[in-house]
PDB file of C-alpha atoms and ligand atoms in Angstrom:
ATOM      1  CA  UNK A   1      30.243 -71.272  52.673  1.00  0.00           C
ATOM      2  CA  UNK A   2      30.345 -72.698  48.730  1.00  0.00           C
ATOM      3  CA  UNK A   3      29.105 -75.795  47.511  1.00  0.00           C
ATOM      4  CA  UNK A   4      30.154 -76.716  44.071  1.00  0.00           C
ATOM      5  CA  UNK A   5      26.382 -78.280  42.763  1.00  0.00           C
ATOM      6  CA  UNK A   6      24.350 -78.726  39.783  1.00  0.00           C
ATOM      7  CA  UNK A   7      26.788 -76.366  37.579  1.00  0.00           C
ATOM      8  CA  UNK A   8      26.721 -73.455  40.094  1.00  0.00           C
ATOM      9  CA  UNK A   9      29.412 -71.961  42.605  1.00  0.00           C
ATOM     10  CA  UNK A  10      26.619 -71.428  45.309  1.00  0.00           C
ATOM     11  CA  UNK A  11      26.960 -69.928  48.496  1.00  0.00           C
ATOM     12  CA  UNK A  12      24.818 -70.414  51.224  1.00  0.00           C
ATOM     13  CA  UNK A  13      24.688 -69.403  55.126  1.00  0.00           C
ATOM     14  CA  UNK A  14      24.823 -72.511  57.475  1.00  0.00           C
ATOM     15  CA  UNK A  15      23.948 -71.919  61.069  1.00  0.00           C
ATOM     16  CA  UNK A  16      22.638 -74.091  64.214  1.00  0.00           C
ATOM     17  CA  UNK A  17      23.332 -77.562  65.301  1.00  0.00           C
ATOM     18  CA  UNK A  18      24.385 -80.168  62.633  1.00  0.00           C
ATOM     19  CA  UNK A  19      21.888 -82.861  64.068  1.00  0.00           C
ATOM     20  CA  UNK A  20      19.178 -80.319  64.288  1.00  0.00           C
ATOM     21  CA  UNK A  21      15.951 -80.418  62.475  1.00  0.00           C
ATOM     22  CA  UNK A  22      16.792 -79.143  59.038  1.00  0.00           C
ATOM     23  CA  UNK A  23      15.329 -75.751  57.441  1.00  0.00           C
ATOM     24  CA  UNK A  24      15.811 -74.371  53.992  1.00  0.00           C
ATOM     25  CA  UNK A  25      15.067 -70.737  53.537  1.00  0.00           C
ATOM     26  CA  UNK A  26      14.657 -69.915  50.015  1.00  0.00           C
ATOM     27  CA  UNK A  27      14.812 -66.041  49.601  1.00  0.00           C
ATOM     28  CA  UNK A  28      12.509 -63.828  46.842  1.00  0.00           C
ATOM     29  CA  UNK A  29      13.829 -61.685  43.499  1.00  0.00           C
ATOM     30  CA  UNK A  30      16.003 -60.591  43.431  1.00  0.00           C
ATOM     31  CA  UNK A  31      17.610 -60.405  47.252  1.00  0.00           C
ATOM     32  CA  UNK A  32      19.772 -63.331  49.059  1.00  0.00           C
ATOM     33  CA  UNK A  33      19.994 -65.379  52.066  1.00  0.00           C
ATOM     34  CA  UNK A  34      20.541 -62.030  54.534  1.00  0.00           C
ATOM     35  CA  UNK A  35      16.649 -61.505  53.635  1.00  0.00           C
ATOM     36  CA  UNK A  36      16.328 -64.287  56.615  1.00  0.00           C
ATOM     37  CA  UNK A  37      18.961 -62.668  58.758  1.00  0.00           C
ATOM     38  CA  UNK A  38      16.001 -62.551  61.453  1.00  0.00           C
ATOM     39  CA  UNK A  39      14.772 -65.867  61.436  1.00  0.00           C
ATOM     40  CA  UNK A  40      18.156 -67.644  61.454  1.00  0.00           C
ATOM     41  CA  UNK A  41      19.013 -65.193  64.305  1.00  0.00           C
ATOM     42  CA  UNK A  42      16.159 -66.680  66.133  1.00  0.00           C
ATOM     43  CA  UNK A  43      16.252 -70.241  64.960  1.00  0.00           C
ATOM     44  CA  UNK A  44      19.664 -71.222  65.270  1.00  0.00           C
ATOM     45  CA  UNK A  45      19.566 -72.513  68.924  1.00  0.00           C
ATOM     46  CA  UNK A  46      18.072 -75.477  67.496  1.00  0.00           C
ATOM     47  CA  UNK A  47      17.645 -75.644  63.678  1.00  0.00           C
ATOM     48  CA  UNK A  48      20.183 -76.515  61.487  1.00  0.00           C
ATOM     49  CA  UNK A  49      19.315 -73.288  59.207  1.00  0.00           C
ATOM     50  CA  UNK A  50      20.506 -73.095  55.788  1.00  0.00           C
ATOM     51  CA  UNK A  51      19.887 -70.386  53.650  1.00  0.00           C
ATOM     52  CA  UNK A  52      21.396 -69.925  50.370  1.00  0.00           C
ATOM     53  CA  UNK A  53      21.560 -67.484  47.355  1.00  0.00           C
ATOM     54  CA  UNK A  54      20.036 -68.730  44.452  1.00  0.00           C
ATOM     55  CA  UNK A  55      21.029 -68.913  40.981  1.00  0.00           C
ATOM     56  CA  UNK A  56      21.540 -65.700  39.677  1.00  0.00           C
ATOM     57  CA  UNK A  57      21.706 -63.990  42.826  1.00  0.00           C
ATOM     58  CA  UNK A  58      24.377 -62.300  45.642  1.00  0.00           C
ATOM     59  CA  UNK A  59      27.627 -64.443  45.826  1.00  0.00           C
ATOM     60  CA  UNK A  60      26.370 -67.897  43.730  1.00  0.00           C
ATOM     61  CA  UNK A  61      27.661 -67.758  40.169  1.00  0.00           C
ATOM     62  CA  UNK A  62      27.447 -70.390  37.663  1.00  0.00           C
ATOM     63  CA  UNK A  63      30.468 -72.669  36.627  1.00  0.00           C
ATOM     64  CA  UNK A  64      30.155 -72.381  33.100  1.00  0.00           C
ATOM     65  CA  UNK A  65      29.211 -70.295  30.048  1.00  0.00           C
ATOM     66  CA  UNK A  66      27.218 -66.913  31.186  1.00  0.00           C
ATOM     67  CA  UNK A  67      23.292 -68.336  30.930  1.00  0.00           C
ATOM     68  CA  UNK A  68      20.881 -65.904  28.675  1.00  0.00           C
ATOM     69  CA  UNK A  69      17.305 -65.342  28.971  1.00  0.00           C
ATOM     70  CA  UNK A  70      15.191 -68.601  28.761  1.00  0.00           C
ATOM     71  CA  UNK A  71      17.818 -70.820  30.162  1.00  0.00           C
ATOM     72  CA  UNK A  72      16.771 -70.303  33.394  1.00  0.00           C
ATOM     73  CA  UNK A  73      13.593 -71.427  35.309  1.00  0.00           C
ATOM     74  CA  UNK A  74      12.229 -71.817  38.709  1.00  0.00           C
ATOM     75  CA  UNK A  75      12.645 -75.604  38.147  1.00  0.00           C
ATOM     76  CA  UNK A  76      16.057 -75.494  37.552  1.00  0.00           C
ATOM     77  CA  UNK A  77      16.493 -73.196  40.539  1.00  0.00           C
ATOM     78  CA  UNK A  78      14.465 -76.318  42.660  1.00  0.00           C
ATOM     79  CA  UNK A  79      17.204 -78.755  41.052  1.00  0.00           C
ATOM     80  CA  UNK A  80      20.041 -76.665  42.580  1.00  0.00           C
ATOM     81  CA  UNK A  81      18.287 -76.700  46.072  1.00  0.00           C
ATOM     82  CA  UNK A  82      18.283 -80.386  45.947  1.00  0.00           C
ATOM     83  CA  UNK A  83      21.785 -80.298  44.819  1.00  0.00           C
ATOM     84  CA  UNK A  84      22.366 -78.137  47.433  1.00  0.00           C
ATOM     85  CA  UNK A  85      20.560 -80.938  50.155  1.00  0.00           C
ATOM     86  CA  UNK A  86      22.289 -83.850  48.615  1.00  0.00           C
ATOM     87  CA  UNK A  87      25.707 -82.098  48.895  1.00  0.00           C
ATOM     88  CA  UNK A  88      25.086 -81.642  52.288  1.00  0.00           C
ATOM     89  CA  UNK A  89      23.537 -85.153  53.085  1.00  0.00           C
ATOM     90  CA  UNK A  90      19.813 -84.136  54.045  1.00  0.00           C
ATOM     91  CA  UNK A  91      17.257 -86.300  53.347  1.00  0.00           C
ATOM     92  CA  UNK A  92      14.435 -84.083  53.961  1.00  0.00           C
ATOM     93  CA  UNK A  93      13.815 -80.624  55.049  1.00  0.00           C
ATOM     94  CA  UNK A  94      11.449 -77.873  56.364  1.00  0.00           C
ATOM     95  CA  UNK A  95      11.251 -75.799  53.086  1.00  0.00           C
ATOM     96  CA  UNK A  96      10.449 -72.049  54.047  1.00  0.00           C
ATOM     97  CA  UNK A  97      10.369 -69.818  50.421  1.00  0.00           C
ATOM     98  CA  UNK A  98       8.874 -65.998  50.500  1.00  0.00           C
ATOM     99  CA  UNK A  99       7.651 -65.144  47.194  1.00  0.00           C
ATOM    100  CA  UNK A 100      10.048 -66.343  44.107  1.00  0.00           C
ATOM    101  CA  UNK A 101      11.491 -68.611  47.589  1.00  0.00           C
ATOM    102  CA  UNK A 102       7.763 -69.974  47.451  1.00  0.00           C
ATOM    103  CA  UNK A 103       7.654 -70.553  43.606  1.00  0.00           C
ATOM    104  CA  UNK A 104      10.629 -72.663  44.181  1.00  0.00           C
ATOM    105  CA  UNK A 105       8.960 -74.575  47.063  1.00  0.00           C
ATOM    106  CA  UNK A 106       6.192 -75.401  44.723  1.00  0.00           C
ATOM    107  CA  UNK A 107       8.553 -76.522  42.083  1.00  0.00           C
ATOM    108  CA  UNK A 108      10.166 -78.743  45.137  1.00  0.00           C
ATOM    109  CA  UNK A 109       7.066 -80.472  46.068  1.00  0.00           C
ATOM    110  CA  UNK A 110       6.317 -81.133  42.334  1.00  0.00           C
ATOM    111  CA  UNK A 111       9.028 -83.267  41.753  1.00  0.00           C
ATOM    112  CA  UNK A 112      10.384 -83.456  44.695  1.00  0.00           C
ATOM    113  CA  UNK A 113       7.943 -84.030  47.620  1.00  0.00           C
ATOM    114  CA  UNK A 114       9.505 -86.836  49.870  1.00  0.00           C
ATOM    115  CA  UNK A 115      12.146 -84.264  50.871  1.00  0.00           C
ATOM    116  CA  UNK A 116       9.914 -81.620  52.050  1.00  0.00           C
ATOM    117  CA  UNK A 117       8.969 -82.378  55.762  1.00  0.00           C
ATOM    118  CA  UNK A 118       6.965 -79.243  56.221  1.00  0.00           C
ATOM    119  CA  UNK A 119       6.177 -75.862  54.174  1.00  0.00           C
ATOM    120  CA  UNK A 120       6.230 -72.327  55.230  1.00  0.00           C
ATOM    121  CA  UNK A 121       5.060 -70.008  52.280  1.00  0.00           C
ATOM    122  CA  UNK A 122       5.709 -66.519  52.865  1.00  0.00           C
ATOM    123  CA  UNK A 123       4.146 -63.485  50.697  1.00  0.00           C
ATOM    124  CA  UNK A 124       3.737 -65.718  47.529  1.00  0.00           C
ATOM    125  CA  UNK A 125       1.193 -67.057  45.327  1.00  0.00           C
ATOM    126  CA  UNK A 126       0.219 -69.974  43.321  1.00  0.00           C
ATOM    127  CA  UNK A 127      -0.737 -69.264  40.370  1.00  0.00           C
ATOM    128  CA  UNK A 128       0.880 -67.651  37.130  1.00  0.00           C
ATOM    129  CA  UNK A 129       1.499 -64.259  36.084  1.00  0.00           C
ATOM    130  CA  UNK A 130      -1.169 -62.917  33.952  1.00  0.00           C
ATOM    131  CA  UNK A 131      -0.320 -61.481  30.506  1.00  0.00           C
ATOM    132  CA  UNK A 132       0.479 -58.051  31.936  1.00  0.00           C
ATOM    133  CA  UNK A 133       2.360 -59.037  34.397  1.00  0.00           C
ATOM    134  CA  UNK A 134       3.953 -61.015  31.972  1.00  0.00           C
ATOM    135  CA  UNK A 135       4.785 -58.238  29.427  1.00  0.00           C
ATOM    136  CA  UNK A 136       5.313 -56.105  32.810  1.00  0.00           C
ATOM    137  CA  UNK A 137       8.428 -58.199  33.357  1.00  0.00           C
ATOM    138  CA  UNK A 138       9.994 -58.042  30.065  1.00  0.00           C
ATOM    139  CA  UNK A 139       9.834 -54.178  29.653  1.00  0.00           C
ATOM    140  CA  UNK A 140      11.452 -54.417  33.222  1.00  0.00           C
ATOM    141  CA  UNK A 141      13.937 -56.895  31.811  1.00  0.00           C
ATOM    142  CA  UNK A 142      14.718 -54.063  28.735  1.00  0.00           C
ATOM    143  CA  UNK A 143      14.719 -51.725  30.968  1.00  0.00           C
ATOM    144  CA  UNK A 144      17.400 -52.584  33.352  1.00  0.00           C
ATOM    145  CA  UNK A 145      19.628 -53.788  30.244  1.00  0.00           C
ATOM    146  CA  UNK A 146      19.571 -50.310  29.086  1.00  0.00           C
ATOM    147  CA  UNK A 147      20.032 -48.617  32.283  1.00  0.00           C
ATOM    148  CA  UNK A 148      20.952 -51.088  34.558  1.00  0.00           C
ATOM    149  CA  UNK A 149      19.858 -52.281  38.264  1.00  0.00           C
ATOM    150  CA  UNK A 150      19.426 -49.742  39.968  1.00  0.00           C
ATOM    151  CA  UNK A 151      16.065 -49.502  37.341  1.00  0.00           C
ATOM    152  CA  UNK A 152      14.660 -52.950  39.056  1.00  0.00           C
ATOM    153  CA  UNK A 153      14.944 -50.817  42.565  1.00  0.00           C
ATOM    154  CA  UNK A 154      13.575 -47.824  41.484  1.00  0.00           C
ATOM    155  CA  UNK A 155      10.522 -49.784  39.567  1.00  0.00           C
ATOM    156  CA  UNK A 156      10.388 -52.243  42.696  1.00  0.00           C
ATOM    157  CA  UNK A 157      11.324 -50.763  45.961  1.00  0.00           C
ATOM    158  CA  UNK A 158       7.885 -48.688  46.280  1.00  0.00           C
ATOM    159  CA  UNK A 159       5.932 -52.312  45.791  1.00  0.00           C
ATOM    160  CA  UNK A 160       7.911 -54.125  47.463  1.00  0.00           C
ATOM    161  CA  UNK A 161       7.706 -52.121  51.601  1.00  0.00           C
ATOM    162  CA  UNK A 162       4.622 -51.143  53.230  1.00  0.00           C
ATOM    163  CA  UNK A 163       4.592 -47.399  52.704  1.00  0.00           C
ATOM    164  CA  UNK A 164       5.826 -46.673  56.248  1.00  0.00           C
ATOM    165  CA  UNK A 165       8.259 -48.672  55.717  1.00  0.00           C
ATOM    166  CA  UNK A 166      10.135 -47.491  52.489  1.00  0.00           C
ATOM    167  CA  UNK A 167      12.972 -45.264  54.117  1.00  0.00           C
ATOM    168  CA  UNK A 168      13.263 -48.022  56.788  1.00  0.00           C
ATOM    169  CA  UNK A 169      17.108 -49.965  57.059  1.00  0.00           C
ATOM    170  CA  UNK A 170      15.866 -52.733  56.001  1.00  0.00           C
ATOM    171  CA  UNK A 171      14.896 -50.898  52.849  1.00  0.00           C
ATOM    172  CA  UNK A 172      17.957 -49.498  52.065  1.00  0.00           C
ATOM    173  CA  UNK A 173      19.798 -52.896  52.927  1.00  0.00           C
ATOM    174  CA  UNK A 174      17.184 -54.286  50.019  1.00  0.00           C
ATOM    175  CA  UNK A 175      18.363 -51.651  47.628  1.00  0.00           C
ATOM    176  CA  UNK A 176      21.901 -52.570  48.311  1.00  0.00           C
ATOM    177  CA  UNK A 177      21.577 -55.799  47.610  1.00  0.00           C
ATOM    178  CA  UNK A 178      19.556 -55.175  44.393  1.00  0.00           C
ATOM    179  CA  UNK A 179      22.045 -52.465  43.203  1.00  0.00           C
ATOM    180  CA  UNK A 180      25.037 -55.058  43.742  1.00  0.00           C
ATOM    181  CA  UNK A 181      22.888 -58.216  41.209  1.00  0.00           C
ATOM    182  CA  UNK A 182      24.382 -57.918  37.705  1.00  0.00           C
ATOM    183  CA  UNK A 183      21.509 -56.668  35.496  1.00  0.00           C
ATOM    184  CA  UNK A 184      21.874 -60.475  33.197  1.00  0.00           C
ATOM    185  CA  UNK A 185      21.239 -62.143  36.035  1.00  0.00           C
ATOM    186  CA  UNK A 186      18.061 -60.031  36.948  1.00  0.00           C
ATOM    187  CA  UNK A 187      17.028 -60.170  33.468  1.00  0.00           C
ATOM    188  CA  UNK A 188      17.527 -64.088  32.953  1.00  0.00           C
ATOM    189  CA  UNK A 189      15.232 -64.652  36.812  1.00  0.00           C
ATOM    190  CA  UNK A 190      12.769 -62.028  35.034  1.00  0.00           C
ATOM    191  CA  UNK A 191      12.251 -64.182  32.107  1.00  0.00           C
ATOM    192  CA  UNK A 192      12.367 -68.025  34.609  1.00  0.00           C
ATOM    193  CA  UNK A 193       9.743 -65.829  36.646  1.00  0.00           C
ATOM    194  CA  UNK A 194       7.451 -65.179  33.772  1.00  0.00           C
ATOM    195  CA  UNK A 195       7.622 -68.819  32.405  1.00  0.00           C
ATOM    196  CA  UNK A 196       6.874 -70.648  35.495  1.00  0.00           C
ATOM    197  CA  UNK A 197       3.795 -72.839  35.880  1.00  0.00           C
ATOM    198  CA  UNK A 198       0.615 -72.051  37.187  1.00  0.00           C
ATOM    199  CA  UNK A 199       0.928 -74.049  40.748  1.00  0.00           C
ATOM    200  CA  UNK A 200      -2.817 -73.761  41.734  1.00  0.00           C
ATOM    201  CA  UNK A 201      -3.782 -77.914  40.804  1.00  0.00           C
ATOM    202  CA  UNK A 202      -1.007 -78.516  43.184  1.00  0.00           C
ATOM    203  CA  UNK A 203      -2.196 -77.294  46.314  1.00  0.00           C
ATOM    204  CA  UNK A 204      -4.373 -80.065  47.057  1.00  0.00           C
ATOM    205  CA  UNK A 205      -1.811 -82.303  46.927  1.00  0.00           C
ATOM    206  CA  UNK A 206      -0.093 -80.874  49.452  1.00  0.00           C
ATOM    207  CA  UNK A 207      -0.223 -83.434  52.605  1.00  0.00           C
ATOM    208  CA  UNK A 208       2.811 -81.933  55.010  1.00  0.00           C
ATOM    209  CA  UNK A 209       2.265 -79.035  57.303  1.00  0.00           C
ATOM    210  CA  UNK A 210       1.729 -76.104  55.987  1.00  0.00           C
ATOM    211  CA  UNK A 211       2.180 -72.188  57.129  1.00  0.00           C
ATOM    212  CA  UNK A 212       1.069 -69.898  55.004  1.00  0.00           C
ATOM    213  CA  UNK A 213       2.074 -66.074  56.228  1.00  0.00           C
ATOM    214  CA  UNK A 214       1.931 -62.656  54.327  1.00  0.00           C
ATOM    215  CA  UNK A 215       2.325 -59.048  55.301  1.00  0.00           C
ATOM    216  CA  UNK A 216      -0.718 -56.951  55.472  1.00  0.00           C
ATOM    217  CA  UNK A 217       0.211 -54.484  53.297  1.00  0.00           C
ATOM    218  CA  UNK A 218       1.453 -57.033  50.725  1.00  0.00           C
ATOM    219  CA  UNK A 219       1.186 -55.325  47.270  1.00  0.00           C
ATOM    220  CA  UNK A 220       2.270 -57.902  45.071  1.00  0.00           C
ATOM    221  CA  UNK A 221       1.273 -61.332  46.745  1.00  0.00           C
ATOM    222  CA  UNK A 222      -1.686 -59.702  48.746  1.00  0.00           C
ATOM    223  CA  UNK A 223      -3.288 -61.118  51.696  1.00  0.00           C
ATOM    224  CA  UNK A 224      -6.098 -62.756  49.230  1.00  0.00           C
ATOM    225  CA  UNK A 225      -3.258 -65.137  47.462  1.00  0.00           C
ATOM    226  CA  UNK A 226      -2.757 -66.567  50.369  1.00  0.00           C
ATOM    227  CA  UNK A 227      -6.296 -66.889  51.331  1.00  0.00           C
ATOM    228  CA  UNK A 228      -6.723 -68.898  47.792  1.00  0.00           C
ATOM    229  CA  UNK A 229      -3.644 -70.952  48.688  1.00  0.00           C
ATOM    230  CA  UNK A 230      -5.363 -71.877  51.953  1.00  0.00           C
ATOM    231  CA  UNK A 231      -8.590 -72.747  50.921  1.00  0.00           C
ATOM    232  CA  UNK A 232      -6.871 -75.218  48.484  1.00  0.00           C
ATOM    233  CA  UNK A 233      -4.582 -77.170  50.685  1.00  0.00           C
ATOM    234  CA  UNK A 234      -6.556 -79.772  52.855  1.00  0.00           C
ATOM    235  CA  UNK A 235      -6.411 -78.788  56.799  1.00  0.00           C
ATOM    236  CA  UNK A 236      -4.684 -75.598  55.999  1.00  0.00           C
ATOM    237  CA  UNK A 237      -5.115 -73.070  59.077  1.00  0.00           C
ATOM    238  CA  UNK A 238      -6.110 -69.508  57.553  1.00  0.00           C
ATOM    239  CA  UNK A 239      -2.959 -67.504  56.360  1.00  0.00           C
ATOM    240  CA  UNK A 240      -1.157 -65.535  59.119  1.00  0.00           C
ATOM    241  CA  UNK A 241      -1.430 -61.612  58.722  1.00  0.00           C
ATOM    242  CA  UNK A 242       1.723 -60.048  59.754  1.00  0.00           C
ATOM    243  CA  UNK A 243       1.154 -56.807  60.654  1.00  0.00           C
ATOM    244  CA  UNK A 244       3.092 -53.682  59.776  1.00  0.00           C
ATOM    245  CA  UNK A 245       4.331 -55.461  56.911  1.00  0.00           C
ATOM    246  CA  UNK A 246       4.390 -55.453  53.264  1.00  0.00           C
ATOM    247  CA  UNK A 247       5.906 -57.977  50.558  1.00  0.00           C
ATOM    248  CA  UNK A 248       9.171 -58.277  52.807  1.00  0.00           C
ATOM    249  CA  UNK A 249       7.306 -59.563  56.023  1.00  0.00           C
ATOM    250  CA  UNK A 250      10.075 -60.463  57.717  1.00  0.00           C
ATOM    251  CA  UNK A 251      12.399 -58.256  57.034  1.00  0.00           C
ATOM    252  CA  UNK A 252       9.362 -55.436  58.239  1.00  0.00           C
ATOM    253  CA  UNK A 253       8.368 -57.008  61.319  1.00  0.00           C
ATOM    254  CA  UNK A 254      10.972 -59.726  62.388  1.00  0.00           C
ATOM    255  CA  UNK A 255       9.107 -60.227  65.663  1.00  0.00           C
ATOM    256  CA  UNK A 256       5.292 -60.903  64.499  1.00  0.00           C
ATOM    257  CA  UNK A 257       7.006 -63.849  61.621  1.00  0.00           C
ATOM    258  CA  UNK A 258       9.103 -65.549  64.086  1.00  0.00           C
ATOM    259  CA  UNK A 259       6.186 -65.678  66.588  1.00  0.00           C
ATOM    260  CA  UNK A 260       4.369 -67.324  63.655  1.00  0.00           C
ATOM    261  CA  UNK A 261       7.472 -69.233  62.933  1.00  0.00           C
ATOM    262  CA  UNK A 262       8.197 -70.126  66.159  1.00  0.00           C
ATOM    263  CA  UNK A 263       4.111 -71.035  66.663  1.00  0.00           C
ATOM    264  CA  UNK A 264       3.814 -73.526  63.849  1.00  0.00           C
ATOM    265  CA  UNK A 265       7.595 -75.015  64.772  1.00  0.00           C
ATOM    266  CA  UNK A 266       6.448 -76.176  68.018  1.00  0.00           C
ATOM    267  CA  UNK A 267       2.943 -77.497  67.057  1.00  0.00           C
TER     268      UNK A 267
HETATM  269  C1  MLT B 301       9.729 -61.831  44.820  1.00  0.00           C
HETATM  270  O1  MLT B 301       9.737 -61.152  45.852  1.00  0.00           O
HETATM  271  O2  MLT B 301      10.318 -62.913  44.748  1.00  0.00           O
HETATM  272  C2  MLT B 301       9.031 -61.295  43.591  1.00  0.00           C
HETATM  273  O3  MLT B 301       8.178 -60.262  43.942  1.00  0.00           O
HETATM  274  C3  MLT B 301       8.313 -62.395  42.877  1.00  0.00           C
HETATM  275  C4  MLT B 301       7.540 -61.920  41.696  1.00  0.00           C
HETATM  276  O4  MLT B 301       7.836 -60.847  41.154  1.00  0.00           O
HETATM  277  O5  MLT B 301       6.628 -62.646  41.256  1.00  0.00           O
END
């Protein structure tokens, strides 16, 4: 389905029963909504599950002039979820975001906190990128202007799987979906990724329910980020450990996240 919001043609997977119990799933850089194929599969009974693909990503495209590097940032892509919400008359919603999805969650309860019921932050951090990651990202972002995507999978795909999970389908379906983003639009979420705020006084003012879950193997948001996250966010359980996993938790191991899912759901 499209929704025509906040300047963008966006697309974004509805399933589950209109009066059900709202859940946003926000998806990392640069995949789309099929990321949470899993959990919809397993949600939909009873959440109304929405998923959509953010700016600069799978089928959304924007309404008007191309955007260039700069113009985009994480808050902007928080202003088109809550375009998204208001388009479809939700008042408030479970906000689930996995790595850039949880950047965006931050960036929701910033400004945005009455309409987030409960969080679920998936292989993600809080705090900025350092310099080098910084400069890391814009020799990335020259890099796949010159040669185009298929550079962001080859630089990413090996950080981005546990290791015995790299020649997995789930990887390849990754790669796919990578291969298929237009190299401006990877470039432009490069640049809104390396701008964003450091989220780390925020925690504590976090007050809703909070999961915070994270492959084992993580390589990029490792287990310790969301050990800091949880020691910042009053009443916080310790972060879930999904095994088997790396930075695409549950994409690796679909059954040990939705039994997390599923666990802090019910509570
Ligand atoms: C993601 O999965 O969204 C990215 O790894 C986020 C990042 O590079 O910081």
């Amino acid at each position: 389905m499209f929704a025509e919001v906040n300047g963008l043609r966006m697309f974004y997977e509805e399933r589950g029963p209109a009066d059900g119990e709202p859940i946003v799933f926000l998806h990392g850089f640069p995949f789309d909504h099929s990321m949470w194929q899993h959990q919809i599969e397993a949600l939909e009974q009873t959440y109304r599950c929405i998923a959509p693909d953010l700016r600069g990503h799978g089928q959304t495209t924007t309404l008007g002039p191309a955007q260039q590097p700069g113009q985009v940032s994480i808050a902007h892509m928080a202003e088109d979820v809550i375009a998204l919400l208001n388009d479809l008359h939700i008042q408030q919603a479970t906000v689930c975001g996995l790595s850039m999805g949880g950047y965006i969650a931050f960036a929701l309860w910033r400004t945005h906190a009455p309409r987030v019921r409960q969080l679920i932050l998936a292989d993600t951090r809080a705090g900025p990128d350092s310099e080098e990651a910084r400069q890391n990202r814009f020799r990335l972002a020259e890099l796949v202007l010159a040669k185009g995507s298929t550079a962001a999978t080859d630089a990413m795909l090996p950080r981005l799987f546990a290791p015995a999970n790299l020649s997995s389908r789930a990887a390849q379906q990754i790669r796919a979906i990578i291969e298929r983003t237009p190299p401006a639009h990877i470039v432009n979420t490069l640049y809104a990724l390396a701008n964003r705020p450091d989220s780390t006084a925020l925690l504590p003012t976090i007050t809703v329910p909070c999961l915070v879950i994270v492959g084992e193997h993580d390589a990029i948001t490792p287990p310790a980020e969301a050990e800091l996250i949880c020691q910042r966010i009053a009443g916080a359980q310790s972060p879930i450990i999904v095994p088997d996993a790396g930075h695409l938790s549950p994409l690796e191991n679909p059954t040990a996240f939705n039994q997390a899912l599923a666990d802090f759901l019910r509570r």
